PDB file of C-alpha atoms in Angstrom:
ATOM      1  CA  MET Q  78      27.916 -22.266  16.503  1.00 68.00           C
ATOM      2  CA  ASP Q  79      31.500 -20.880  16.570  1.00 79.00           C
ATOM      3  CA  ASP Q  80      32.782 -17.550  17.891  1.00 80.00           C
ATOM      4  CA  PHE Q  81      32.266 -15.817  14.577  1.00 83.00           C
ATOM      5  CA  GLU Q  82      28.595 -16.804  14.460  1.00 86.00           C
ATOM      6  CA  ARG Q  83      28.163 -15.631  18.050  1.00 86.00           C
ATOM      7  CA  GLU Q  84      29.719 -12.281  17.034  1.00 83.00           C
ATOM      8  CA  LEU Q  85      27.304 -12.156  14.090  1.00 87.00           C
ATOM      9  CA  HIS Q  86      24.365 -12.656  16.511  1.00 88.00           C
ATOM     10  CA  ALA Q  87      25.661  -9.828  18.648  1.00 85.00           C
ATOM     11  CA  ALA Q  88      26.418  -7.557  15.677  1.00 87.00           C
ATOM     12  CA  PHE Q  89      22.999  -8.160  14.154  1.00 90.00           C
ATOM     13  CA  ALA Q  90      20.968  -7.311  17.211  1.00 90.00           C
ATOM     14  CA  ARG Q  91      17.916  -5.211  16.175  1.00 92.00           C
ATOM     15  CA  ARG Q  92      18.638  -1.514  15.962  1.00 90.00           C
ATOM     16  CA  ALA Q  93      16.260   1.002  17.487  1.00 92.00           C
ATOM     17  CA  ALA Q  94      14.063   2.607  14.832  1.00 93.00           C
ATOM     18  CA  PRO Q  95      14.282   6.382  14.380  1.00 94.00           C
ATOM     19  CA  PRO Q  96      12.314   8.005  17.233  1.00 93.00           C
ATOM     20  CA  ASP Q  97       9.910   9.782  14.840  1.00 93.00           C
ATOM     21  CA  LEU Q  98       9.238   6.776  12.558  1.00 94.00           C
ATOM     22  CA  LYS Q  99       5.816   6.083  14.106  1.00 94.00           C
ATOM     23  CA  ARG Q 100       4.829   9.723  13.940  1.00 95.00           C
ATOM     24  CA  LYS Q 101       5.784   9.809  10.205  1.00 94.00           C
ATOM     25  CA  VAL Q 102       3.815   6.591   9.523  1.00 94.00           C
ATOM     26  CA  MET Q 103       0.733   8.045  11.324  1.00 94.00           C
ATOM     27  CA  LYS Q 104       1.145  11.333   9.436  1.00 93.00           C
ATOM     28  CA  GLN Q 105       1.338   9.511   6.104  1.00 91.00           C
ATOM     29  CA  LEU Q 106      -1.765   7.463   6.921  1.00 92.00           C
ATOM     30  CA  TRP Q 107      -3.574  10.636   8.016  1.00 91.00           C
ATOM     31  CA  GLU Q 108      -2.643  12.374   4.719  1.00 91.00           C
ATOM     32  CA  GLN Q 109      -3.745   9.372   2.676  1.00 88.00           C
ATOM     33  CA  ALA Q 110      -7.042   9.344   4.608  1.00 86.00           C
ATOM     34  CA  GLY Q 111      -7.380  13.065   3.848  1.00 85.00           C
ATOM     35  CA  HIS Q 112      -6.866  12.418   0.132  1.00 83.00           C
ATOM     36  CA  ALA Q 113      -9.451   9.658   0.281  1.00 82.00           C
ATOM     37  CA  ARG Q 114     -11.892  11.950   2.042  1.00 83.00           C
ATOM     38  CA  ARG Q 115     -11.319  14.697  -0.557  1.00 86.00           C
ATOM     39  CA  ARG Q 116     -11.798  12.117  -3.383  1.00 85.00           C
ATOM     40  CA  MET Q 117     -15.048  11.009  -1.697  1.00 85.00           C
ATOM     41  CA  VAL Q 118     -16.215  14.667  -1.432  1.00 87.00           C
ATOM     42  CA  TRP Q 119     -15.565  15.158  -5.122  1.00 89.00           C
ATOM     43  CA  PHE Q 120     -17.345  11.918  -5.933  1.00 89.00           C
ATOM     44  CA  GLU Q 121     -20.318  13.030  -3.860  1.00 90.00           C
ATOM     45  CA  ARG Q 122     -20.386  16.447  -5.580  1.00 91.00           C
ATOM     46  CA  ILE Q 123     -20.297  14.776  -8.990  1.00 93.00           C
ATOM     47  CA  ALA Q 124     -23.012  12.301  -7.967  1.00 93.00           C
ATOM     48  CA  ALA Q 125     -25.161  15.174  -6.590  1.00 93.00           C
ATOM     49  CA  SER Q 126     -24.689  17.145  -9.828  1.00 95.00           C
ATOM     50  CA  LEU Q 127     -25.652  14.089 -11.904  1.00 95.00           C
ATOM     51  CA  VAL Q 128     -28.808  13.574  -9.841  1.00 95.00           C
ATOM     52  CA  LEU Q 129     -29.704  17.302 -10.238  1.00 95.00           C
ATOM     53  CA  VAL Q 130     -29.218  17.127 -13.971  1.00 96.00           C
ATOM     54  CA  ALA Q 131     -31.286  13.949 -14.155  1.00 96.00           C
ATOM     55  CA  VAL Q 132     -34.109  15.507 -12.086  1.00 96.00           C
ATOM     56  CA  ALA Q 133     -34.130  18.717 -14.138  1.00 95.00           C
ATOM     57  CA  GLY Q 134     -34.040  16.727 -17.372  1.00 96.00           C
ATOM     58  CA  SER Q 135     -36.920  14.483 -16.204  1.00 96.00           C
ATOM     59  CA  ALA Q 136     -38.953  17.566 -15.210  1.00 95.00           C
ATOM     60  CA  LEU Q 137     -38.441  19.182 -18.599  1.00 95.00           C
ATOM     61  CA  LEU Q 138     -39.284  15.906 -20.383  1.00 96.00           C
ATOM     62  CA  TRP Q 139     -42.418  15.486 -18.236  1.00 96.00           C
ATOM     63  CA  ARG Q 140     -43.491  19.096 -18.902  1.00 95.00           C
ATOM     64  CA  ASN Q 141     -42.949  18.525 -22.611  1.00 95.00           C
ATOM     65  CA  ILE Q 142     -45.076  15.351 -22.522  1.00 96.00           C
ATOM     66  CA  VAL Q 143     -47.865  17.103 -20.596  1.00 95.00           C
ATOM     67  CA  ASP Q 144     -47.784  20.093 -22.988  1.00 95.00           C
ATOM     68  CA  ARG Q 145     -47.989  17.770 -25.994  1.00 95.00           C
ATOM     69  CA  ARG Q 146     -50.837  15.820 -24.473  1.00 95.00           C
ATOM     70  CA  ARG Q 147     -52.729  19.030 -23.751  1.00 95.00           C
ATOM     71  CA  GLY Q 148     -52.113  20.190 -27.292  1.00 95.00           C
ATOM     72  CA  GLU Q 149     -53.433  16.886 -28.670  1.00 95.00           C
ATOM     73  CA  GLU Q 150     -56.493  17.171 -26.435  1.00 95.00           C
ATOM     74  CA  ALA Q 151     -57.139  20.759 -27.553  1.00 95.00           C
ATOM     75  CA  SER Q 152     -56.822  19.841 -31.243  1.00 95.00           C
ATOM     76  CA  GLN Q 153     -59.075  16.859 -30.634  1.00 95.00           C
ATOM     77  CA  GLN Q 154     -61.671  19.191 -29.066  1.00 95.00           C
ATOM     78  CA  VAL Q 155     -61.384  21.587 -32.024  1.00 95.00           C
ATOM     79  CA  ILE Q 156     -61.855  18.676 -34.456  1.00 95.00           C
ATOM     80  CA  THR Q 157     -64.901  17.534 -32.450  1.00 95.00           C
ATOM     81  CA  ALA Q 158     -66.294  21.041 -32.497  1.00 95.00           C
ATOM     82  CA  LEU Q 159     -65.794  21.274 -36.195  1.00 95.00           C
ATOM     83  CA  ARG Q 160     -67.484  17.917 -36.738  1.00 95.00           C
ATOM     84  CA  ILE Q 161     -70.462  19.070 -34.619  1.00 95.00           C
ATOM     85  CA  THR Q 162     -70.602  22.334 -36.612  1.00 95.00           C
ATOM     86  CA  ASN Q 163     -70.349  20.388 -39.835  1.00 94.00           C
ATOM     87  CA  HIS Q 164     -73.062  18.067 -38.719  1.00 94.00           C
ATOM     88  CA  ALA Q 165     -75.350  20.989 -37.717  1.00 94.00           C
ATOM     89  CA  LEU Q 166     -74.709  22.699 -41.075  1.00 94.00           C
ATOM     90  CA  GLU Q 167     -75.534  19.546 -42.966  1.00 94.00           C
ATOM     91  CA  ARG Q 168     -78.809  19.223 -41.038  1.00 93.00           C
ATOM     92  CA  MET Q 169     -79.609  22.862 -41.772  1.00 93.00           C
ATOM     93  CA  ASN Q 170     -78.898  22.309 -45.494  1.00 93.00           C
ATOM     94  CA  ILE Q 171     -81.187  19.265 -45.480  1.00 92.00           C
ATOM     95  CA  GLN Q 172     -83.958  21.283 -43.821  1.00 92.00           C
ATOM     96  CA  LEU Q 173     -83.501  24.122 -46.312  1.00 92.00           C
ATOM     97  CA  ASP Q 174     -83.601  21.698 -49.252  1.00 91.00           C
ATOM     98  CA  GLU Q 175     -86.858  20.197 -47.843  1.00 90.00           C
ATOM     99  CA  GLN Q 176     -88.452  23.703 -47.368  1.00 90.00           C
ATOM    100  CA  GLN Q 177     -87.542  24.641 -50.974  1.00 89.00           C
ATOM    101  CA  LYS Q 178     -89.115  21.451 -52.319  1.00 86.00           C
ATOM    102  CA  HIS Q 179     -92.387  22.319 -50.491  1.00 79.00           C
TER     103      HIS Q 179
ATOM    104  CA  MET W 214      -8.559 -17.611  17.283  1.00 48.00           C
ATOM    105  CA  ALA W 215      -8.400 -15.239  14.354  1.00 50.00           C
ATOM    106  CA  GLU W 216     -11.785 -13.741  15.075  1.00 58.00           C
ATOM    107  CA  ASP W 217     -10.802 -12.888  18.664  1.00 72.00           C
ATOM    108  CA  TRP W 218      -7.667 -11.052  17.689  1.00 76.00           C
ATOM    109  CA  GLN W 219      -8.212  -7.291  17.597  1.00 79.00           C
ATOM    110  CA  PRO W 220      -5.005  -5.696  16.318  1.00 81.00           C
ATOM    111  CA  GLU W 221      -4.113  -2.174  17.387  1.00 90.00           C
ATOM    112  CA  PHE W 222      -2.146  -0.593  14.573  1.00 92.00           C
ATOM    113  CA  GLU W 223      -0.109   1.803  16.708  1.00 92.00           C
ATOM    114  CA  GLN W 224       0.754  -0.951  19.087  1.00 93.00           C
ATOM    115  CA  LEU W 225       1.924  -3.135  16.206  1.00 95.00           C
ATOM    116  CA  VAL W 226       4.133  -0.238  14.949  1.00 95.00           C
ATOM    117  CA  ASP W 227       5.638   0.072  18.471  1.00 95.00           C
ATOM    118  CA  GLU W 228       6.280  -3.626  18.660  1.00 95.00           C
ATOM    119  CA  HIS W 229       7.716  -4.189  15.205  1.00 96.00           C
ATOM    120  CA  GLN W 230       9.354  -0.929  14.077  1.00 96.00           C
ATOM    121  CA  SER W 231      12.746  -1.974  15.316  1.00 96.00           C
ATOM    122  CA  MET W 232      12.600  -5.294  13.413  1.00 96.00           C
ATOM    123  CA  VAL W 233      11.401  -3.751  10.189  1.00 97.00           C
ATOM    124  CA  PHE W 234      13.839  -0.839  10.293  1.00 96.00           C
ATOM    125  CA  SER W 235      16.777  -3.154  11.126  1.00 95.00           C
ATOM    126  CA  LEU W 236      15.948  -5.552   8.267  1.00 96.00           C
ATOM    127  CA  ALA W 237      15.718  -2.652   5.775  1.00 96.00           C
ATOM    128  CA  LEU W 238      18.884  -1.016   7.191  1.00 93.00           C
ATOM    129  CA  ARG W 239      20.942  -4.173   6.881  1.00 93.00           C
ATOM    130  CA  MET W 240      19.624  -4.952   3.455  1.00 94.00           C
ATOM    131  CA  THR W 241      20.183  -1.479   2.012  1.00 91.00           C
ATOM    132  CA  GLY W 242      23.025  -0.100   4.160  1.00 88.00           C
ATOM    133  CA  ASP W 243      21.284   3.284   4.043  1.00 89.00           C
ATOM    134  CA  ARG W 244      19.569   4.710   7.057  1.00 90.00           C
ATOM    135  CA  GLY W 245      17.397   7.186   5.192  1.00 93.00           C
ATOM    136  CA  LEU W 246      16.230   4.563   2.665  1.00 93.00           C
ATOM    137  CA  ALA W 247      15.658   2.064   5.459  1.00 95.00           C
ATOM    138  CA  GLU W 248      13.370   4.599   7.170  1.00 96.00           C
ATOM    139  CA  GLU W 249      11.422   5.155   3.972  1.00 95.00           C
ATOM    140  CA  ILE W 250      11.046   1.401   3.447  1.00 96.00           C
ATOM    141  CA  ALA W 251       9.899   0.974   7.066  1.00 97.00           C
ATOM    142  CA  GLN W 252       7.266   3.700   6.578  1.00 96.00           C
ATOM    143  CA  ASP W 253       6.017   2.090   3.377  1.00 96.00           C
ATOM    144  CA  VAL W 254       5.851  -1.317   5.047  1.00 97.00           C
ATOM    145  CA  PHE W 255       3.734   0.002   7.952  1.00 96.00           C
ATOM    146  CA  VAL W 256       1.440   1.903   5.593  1.00 95.00           C
ATOM    147  CA  GLU W 257       0.915  -1.312   3.704  1.00 95.00           C
ATOM    148  CA  LEU W 258       0.329  -3.097   6.971  1.00 95.00           C
ATOM    149  CA  ASP W 259      -2.493  -0.694   7.725  1.00 93.00           C
ATOM    150  CA  ARG W 260      -4.119  -1.553   4.354  1.00 92.00           C
ATOM    151  CA  ASN W 261      -3.724  -5.317   4.901  1.00 92.00           C
ATOM    152  CA  LEU W 262      -4.424  -5.507   8.621  1.00 90.00           C
ATOM    153  CA  ARG W 263      -7.816  -7.177   8.249  1.00 89.00           C
ATOM    154  CA  LYS W 264      -6.301  -9.999   6.269  1.00 90.00           C
ATOM    155  CA  LEU W 265      -3.839 -10.877   9.054  1.00 91.00           C
ATOM    156  CA  GLU W 266      -5.094 -13.412  11.508  1.00 89.00           C
ATOM    157  CA  SER W 267      -2.672 -13.474  14.405  1.00 92.00           C
ATOM    158  CA  PRO W 268       0.355 -11.733  15.924  1.00 93.00           C
ATOM    159  CA  LEU W 269       2.623 -14.486  14.412  1.00 93.00           C
ATOM    160  CA  HIS W 270       1.050 -13.877  11.041  1.00 94.00           C
ATOM    161  CA  VAL W 271       1.797 -10.173  11.391  1.00 95.00           C
ATOM    162  CA  THR W 272       5.423 -10.867  12.213  1.00 96.00           C
ATOM    163  CA  HIS W 273       5.830 -13.211   9.268  1.00 95.00           C
ATOM    164  CA  TRP W 274       4.017 -10.764   6.937  1.00 96.00           C
ATOM    165  CA  LEU W 275       6.194  -7.823   8.073  1.00 97.00           C
ATOM    166  CA  ARG W 276       9.415  -9.775   7.507  1.00 97.00           C
ATOM    167  CA  ARG W 277       8.314 -10.812   4.042  1.00 96.00           C
ATOM    168  CA  VAL W 278       7.241  -7.309   3.002  1.00 97.00           C
ATOM    169  CA  ALA W 279      10.308  -5.615   4.546  1.00 97.00           C
ATOM    170  CA  MET W 280      12.642  -7.982   2.689  1.00 96.00           C
ATOM    171  CA  SER W 281      10.670  -7.594  -0.549  1.00 96.00           C
ATOM    172  CA  ARG W 282      10.554  -3.747  -0.311  1.00 96.00           C
ATOM    173  CA  SER W 283      14.246  -3.672   0.503  1.00 95.00           C
ATOM    174  CA  ALA W 284      15.041  -5.831  -2.598  1.00 93.00           C
ATOM    175  CA  ASP W 285      12.820  -3.473  -4.698  1.00 93.00           C
ATOM    176  CA  ALA W 286      14.600  -0.389  -3.385  1.00 92.00           C
ATOM    177  CA  LEU W 287      18.019  -1.925  -4.121  1.00 90.00           C
ATOM    178  CA  ARG W 288      16.902  -2.856  -7.569  1.00 88.00           C
ATOM    179  CA  ARG W 289      15.721   0.699  -8.187  1.00 86.00           C
ATOM    180  CA  ARG W 290      18.884   2.265  -6.987  1.00 80.00           C
ATOM    181  CA  ARG W 291      21.342  -0.210  -8.430  1.00 66.00           C
ATOM    182  CA  VAL W 292      23.823   0.937  -5.894  1.00 52.00           C
ATOM    183  CA  ARG W 293      27.282  -0.482  -6.210  1.00 51.00           C
ATOM    184  CA  SER W 294      29.101  -1.645  -3.160  1.00 51.00           C
ATOM    185  CA  THR W 295      31.666   1.152  -3.432  1.00 49.00           C
ATOM    186  CA  ASP W 296      28.869   3.748  -3.290  1.00 52.00           C
ATOM    187  CA  LEU W 297      27.376   1.968  -0.352  1.00 54.00           C
ATOM    188  CA  TRP W 298      30.654   2.256   1.475  1.00 50.00           C
ATOM    189  CA  VAL W 299      30.474   5.986   1.135  1.00 48.00           C
ATOM    190  CA  GLU W 300      26.864   6.056   2.346  1.00 50.00           C
ATOM    191  CA  ILE W 301      27.697   3.801   5.261  1.00 51.00           C
ATOM    192  CA  ALA W 302      30.450   6.197   6.342  1.00 48.00           C
ATOM    193  CA  GLU W 303      28.132   9.219   5.882  1.00 47.00           C
ATOM    194  CA  HIS W 304      24.871   7.946   7.347  1.00 49.00           C
ATOM    195  CA  HIS W 305      25.008   4.534   8.820  1.00 48.00           C
ATOM    196  CA  GLY W 306      28.260   4.582  10.738  1.00 45.00           C
ATOM    197  CA  ALA W 307      27.713   8.043  12.013  1.00 43.00           C
ATOM    198  CA  THR W 308      24.557   7.016  13.853  1.00 46.00           C
ATOM    199  CA  VAL W 309      25.752   3.848  15.409  1.00 44.00           C
ATOM    200  CA  GLU W 310      24.729   3.660  18.949  1.00 47.00           C
ATOM    201  CA  ASP W 311      27.194   3.532  21.818  1.00 44.00           C
ATOM    202  CA  ARG W 312      26.232   0.041  22.868  1.00 56.00           C
ATOM    203  CA  THR W 313      27.411  -1.345  19.469  1.00 62.00           C
ATOM    204  CA  SER W 314      31.027  -2.514  19.509  1.00 69.00           C
ATOM    205  CA  PRO W 315      33.355  -1.282  16.742  1.00 74.00           C
ATOM    206  CA  LEU W 316      33.806  -4.888  15.668  1.00 73.00           C
ATOM    207  CA  SER W 317      30.086  -5.355  15.318  1.00 74.00           C
ATOM    208  CA  VAL W 318      29.842  -2.165  13.292  1.00 77.00           C
ATOM    209  CA  ARG W 319      32.543  -3.315  10.921  1.00 82.00           C
ATOM    210  CA  ILE W 320      30.964  -6.762  10.539  1.00 84.00           C
ATOM    211  CA  GLU W 321      27.668  -5.015   9.754  1.00 82.00           C
ATOM    212  CA  GLN W 322      29.404  -2.892   7.191  1.00 84.00           C
ATOM    213  CA  LEU W 323      30.972  -5.905   5.559  1.00 89.00           C
ATOM    214  CA  LEU W 324      27.539  -7.507   5.294  1.00 90.00           C
ATOM    215  CA  VAL W 325      26.464  -4.842   2.807  1.00 88.00           C
ATOM    216  CA  THR W 326      29.173  -5.981   0.416  1.00 90.00           C
ATOM    217  CA  LEU W 327      27.741  -9.501   0.201  1.00 93.00           C
ATOM    218  CA  PRO W 328      25.522 -10.469  -2.750  1.00 93.00           C
ATOM    219  CA  GLU W 329      21.880  -9.549  -2.028  1.00 93.00           C
ATOM    220  CA  SER W 330      20.493 -13.079  -1.701  1.00 94.00           C
ATOM    221  CA  GLN W 331      23.265 -14.115   0.677  1.00 95.00           C
ATOM    222  CA  ARG W 332      22.807 -10.972   2.691  1.00 95.00           C
ATOM    223  CA  ALA W 333      19.059 -11.600   3.003  1.00 96.00           C
ATOM    224  CA  ALA W 334      19.654 -15.103   4.280  1.00 96.00           C
ATOM    225  CA  ILE W 335      22.342 -14.002   6.730  1.00 95.00           C
ATOM    226  CA  VAL W 336      20.256 -11.104   8.079  1.00 95.00           C
ATOM    227  CA  LEU W 337      17.222 -13.291   8.679  1.00 96.00           C
ATOM    228  CA  ARG W 338      19.387 -16.000  10.245  1.00 96.00           C
ATOM    229  CA  TYR W 339      21.405 -13.839  12.649  1.00 94.00           C
ATOM    230  CA  GLN W 340      19.152 -10.870  13.264  1.00 94.00           C
ATOM    231  CA  GLU W 341      15.797 -12.689  13.461  1.00 95.00           C
ATOM    232  CA  ASP W 342      17.284 -15.991  14.633  1.00 94.00           C
ATOM    233  CA  MET W 343      15.258 -17.853  11.992  1.00 96.00           C
ATOM    234  CA  THR W 344      15.814 -21.415  10.852  1.00 96.00           C
ATOM    235  CA  PRO W 345      16.676 -22.144   7.215  1.00 96.00           C
ATOM    236  CA  GLU W 346      13.142 -23.488   6.753  1.00 96.00           C
ATOM    237  CA  GLU W 347      11.619 -20.219   8.026  1.00 96.00           C
ATOM    238  CA  ILE W 348      13.987 -18.212   5.831  1.00 96.00           C
ATOM    239  CA  ALA W 349      12.994 -20.247   2.809  1.00 96.00           C
ATOM    240  CA  ALA W 350       9.305 -19.581   3.569  1.00 95.00           C
ATOM    241  CA  THR W 351       9.960 -15.873   4.083  1.00 94.00           C
ATOM    242  CA  LEU W 352      11.973 -15.395   0.932  1.00 94.00           C
ATOM    243  CA  ASP W 353       9.838 -17.805  -1.169  1.00 93.00           C
ATOM    244  CA  ALA W 354      12.989 -19.711  -2.020  1.00 94.00           C
ATOM    245  CA  PRO W 355      13.844 -23.457  -2.034  1.00 96.00           C
ATOM    246  CA  LEU W 356      15.285 -24.713   1.245  1.00 96.00           C
ATOM    247  CA  ALA W 357      18.426 -26.055  -0.481  1.00 96.00           C
ATOM    248  CA  THR W 358      19.074 -22.654  -2.049  1.00 96.00           C
ATOM    249  CA  VAL W 359      18.720 -20.909   1.297  1.00 96.00           C
ATOM    250  CA  LYS W 360      21.080 -23.350   2.962  1.00 96.00           C
ATOM    251  CA  SER W 361      23.612 -22.821   0.197  1.00 96.00           C
ATOM    252  CA  GLN W 362      23.249 -19.009   0.452  1.00 96.00           C
ATOM    253  CA  LEU W 363      23.753 -19.209   4.209  1.00 95.00           C
ATOM    254  CA  GLN W 364      26.873 -21.312   3.830  1.00 95.00           C
ATOM    255  CA  ARG W 365      28.351 -19.191   1.051  1.00 95.00           C
ATOM    256  CA  GLY W 366      27.410 -15.970   2.735  1.00 94.00           C
ATOM    257  CA  LEU W 367      28.941 -17.012   6.020  1.00 93.00           C
ATOM    258  CA  LYS W 368      32.102 -18.192   4.330  1.00 93.00           C
ATOM    259  CA  LEU W 369      32.409 -14.965   2.349  1.00 93.00           C
ATOM    260  CA  LEU W 370      31.698 -12.834   5.365  1.00 90.00           C
ATOM    261  CA  ARG W 371      34.259 -14.748   7.392  1.00 89.00           C
ATOM    262  CA  SER W 372      36.897 -14.340   4.743  1.00 90.00           C
ATOM    263  CA  LYS W 373      36.155 -10.595   4.443  1.00 88.00           C
ATOM    264  CA  ALA W 374      36.246 -10.280   8.187  1.00 85.00           C
ATOM    265  CA  GLU W 375      39.625 -12.005   8.287  1.00 84.00           C
ATOM    266  CA  ALA W 376      40.958  -9.656   5.628  1.00 83.00           C
ATOM    267  CA  HIS W 377      39.477  -6.417   6.918  1.00 78.00           C
ATOM    268  CA  LEU W 378      39.225  -6.842  10.659  1.00 73.00           C
ATOM    269  CA  LYS W 379      42.718  -7.968  11.493  1.00 69.00           C
ATOM    270  CA  GLU W 380      43.247  -4.992  13.781  1.00 59.00           C
ATOM    271  CA  PHE W 381      40.244  -6.052  15.856  1.00 56.00           C
ATOM    272  CA  VAL W 382      41.322  -9.675  15.937  1.00 51.00           C
ATOM    273  CA  ARG W 383      44.815  -8.698  17.090  1.00 46.00           C
ATOM    274  CA  GLY W 384      43.373  -6.287  19.601  1.00 41.00           C
ATOM    275  CA  ALA W 385      40.967  -8.805  21.049  1.00 39.00           C
TER     276      ALA W 385
END
C-alpha cells in the first residue's frame, strides 16, 4: 500500500450520520405502522359489515323458509279439512239415497 | 447461533448509521439524497430483520442494500458529474467536519467523478476495508471484474488527484 492508498483510507473514514437520522427512521416506521393499523381498522370494519349483512340475510331467508313451511302446512290442513268434509258429504248422500230407496 | 441472536432495531441503527450514510454519501455525492437512502435502507432493515441471522449478516446485508439503493438513486437522477460538482460545493463540502483534512475532502470530491462501478469498488475497498472477494460478493460481480474496477478506479483517481491536487502536493 503506497502513500496515496493510505491517504484514501484516511479520506474515506466513515462520516458521522446526521444527528436526526435515527429519529427520522423511527418516525417513518411509526407512520407506516399507523397506516397499517388504519388499514387493519378498515379491514375489520368491512369484515364486520359483511358479517352483519350475512347474518341479516340469513335471518330473512330463514324467516322466508319458516313462513313458506307454515303456509304449506296451513294449505295442507285446509285440503285435509276439505277432504273430510267431502267424505262426510258423500256419506250423507249415500245415506239419503238409501232412505229414498226404502 | 441464529436462534440466540435477538436483534434490537434501534441499537442496529446506532451501530450502522454511520456506515450506511457514508456509503450512500460517497456513492451519490449528495448529503440530502444520502440521508434519504439511509432512511430507506433502515426501514427495509426493519422489514427484513427476522430473516437476518447474525450481526455479520446484518452488516453484509446493509452494505449490499445501501450500495444497491444508491445505484438506484443515481439511475433515477441521471446526474452528470458537472451537476454533482455544484451539489458537492453546495451541500457536501459545506458540511465537512473539522477533523477532515482539505486534501481528504478534495479526494472525496474527485471520487464522485469516477464511473459508478469503479466508485463502488473503491468506496468498499477504502471505506469498509473490504477485500476484493468481499466486494465481489457484496456487489454480485465477478472477482476479476472487481479487481479490474479497483485497479482502473485507483489509477483514474490517482491521475485526477495529480492533476487537481497539485497545490496540496506542493504544500505538503
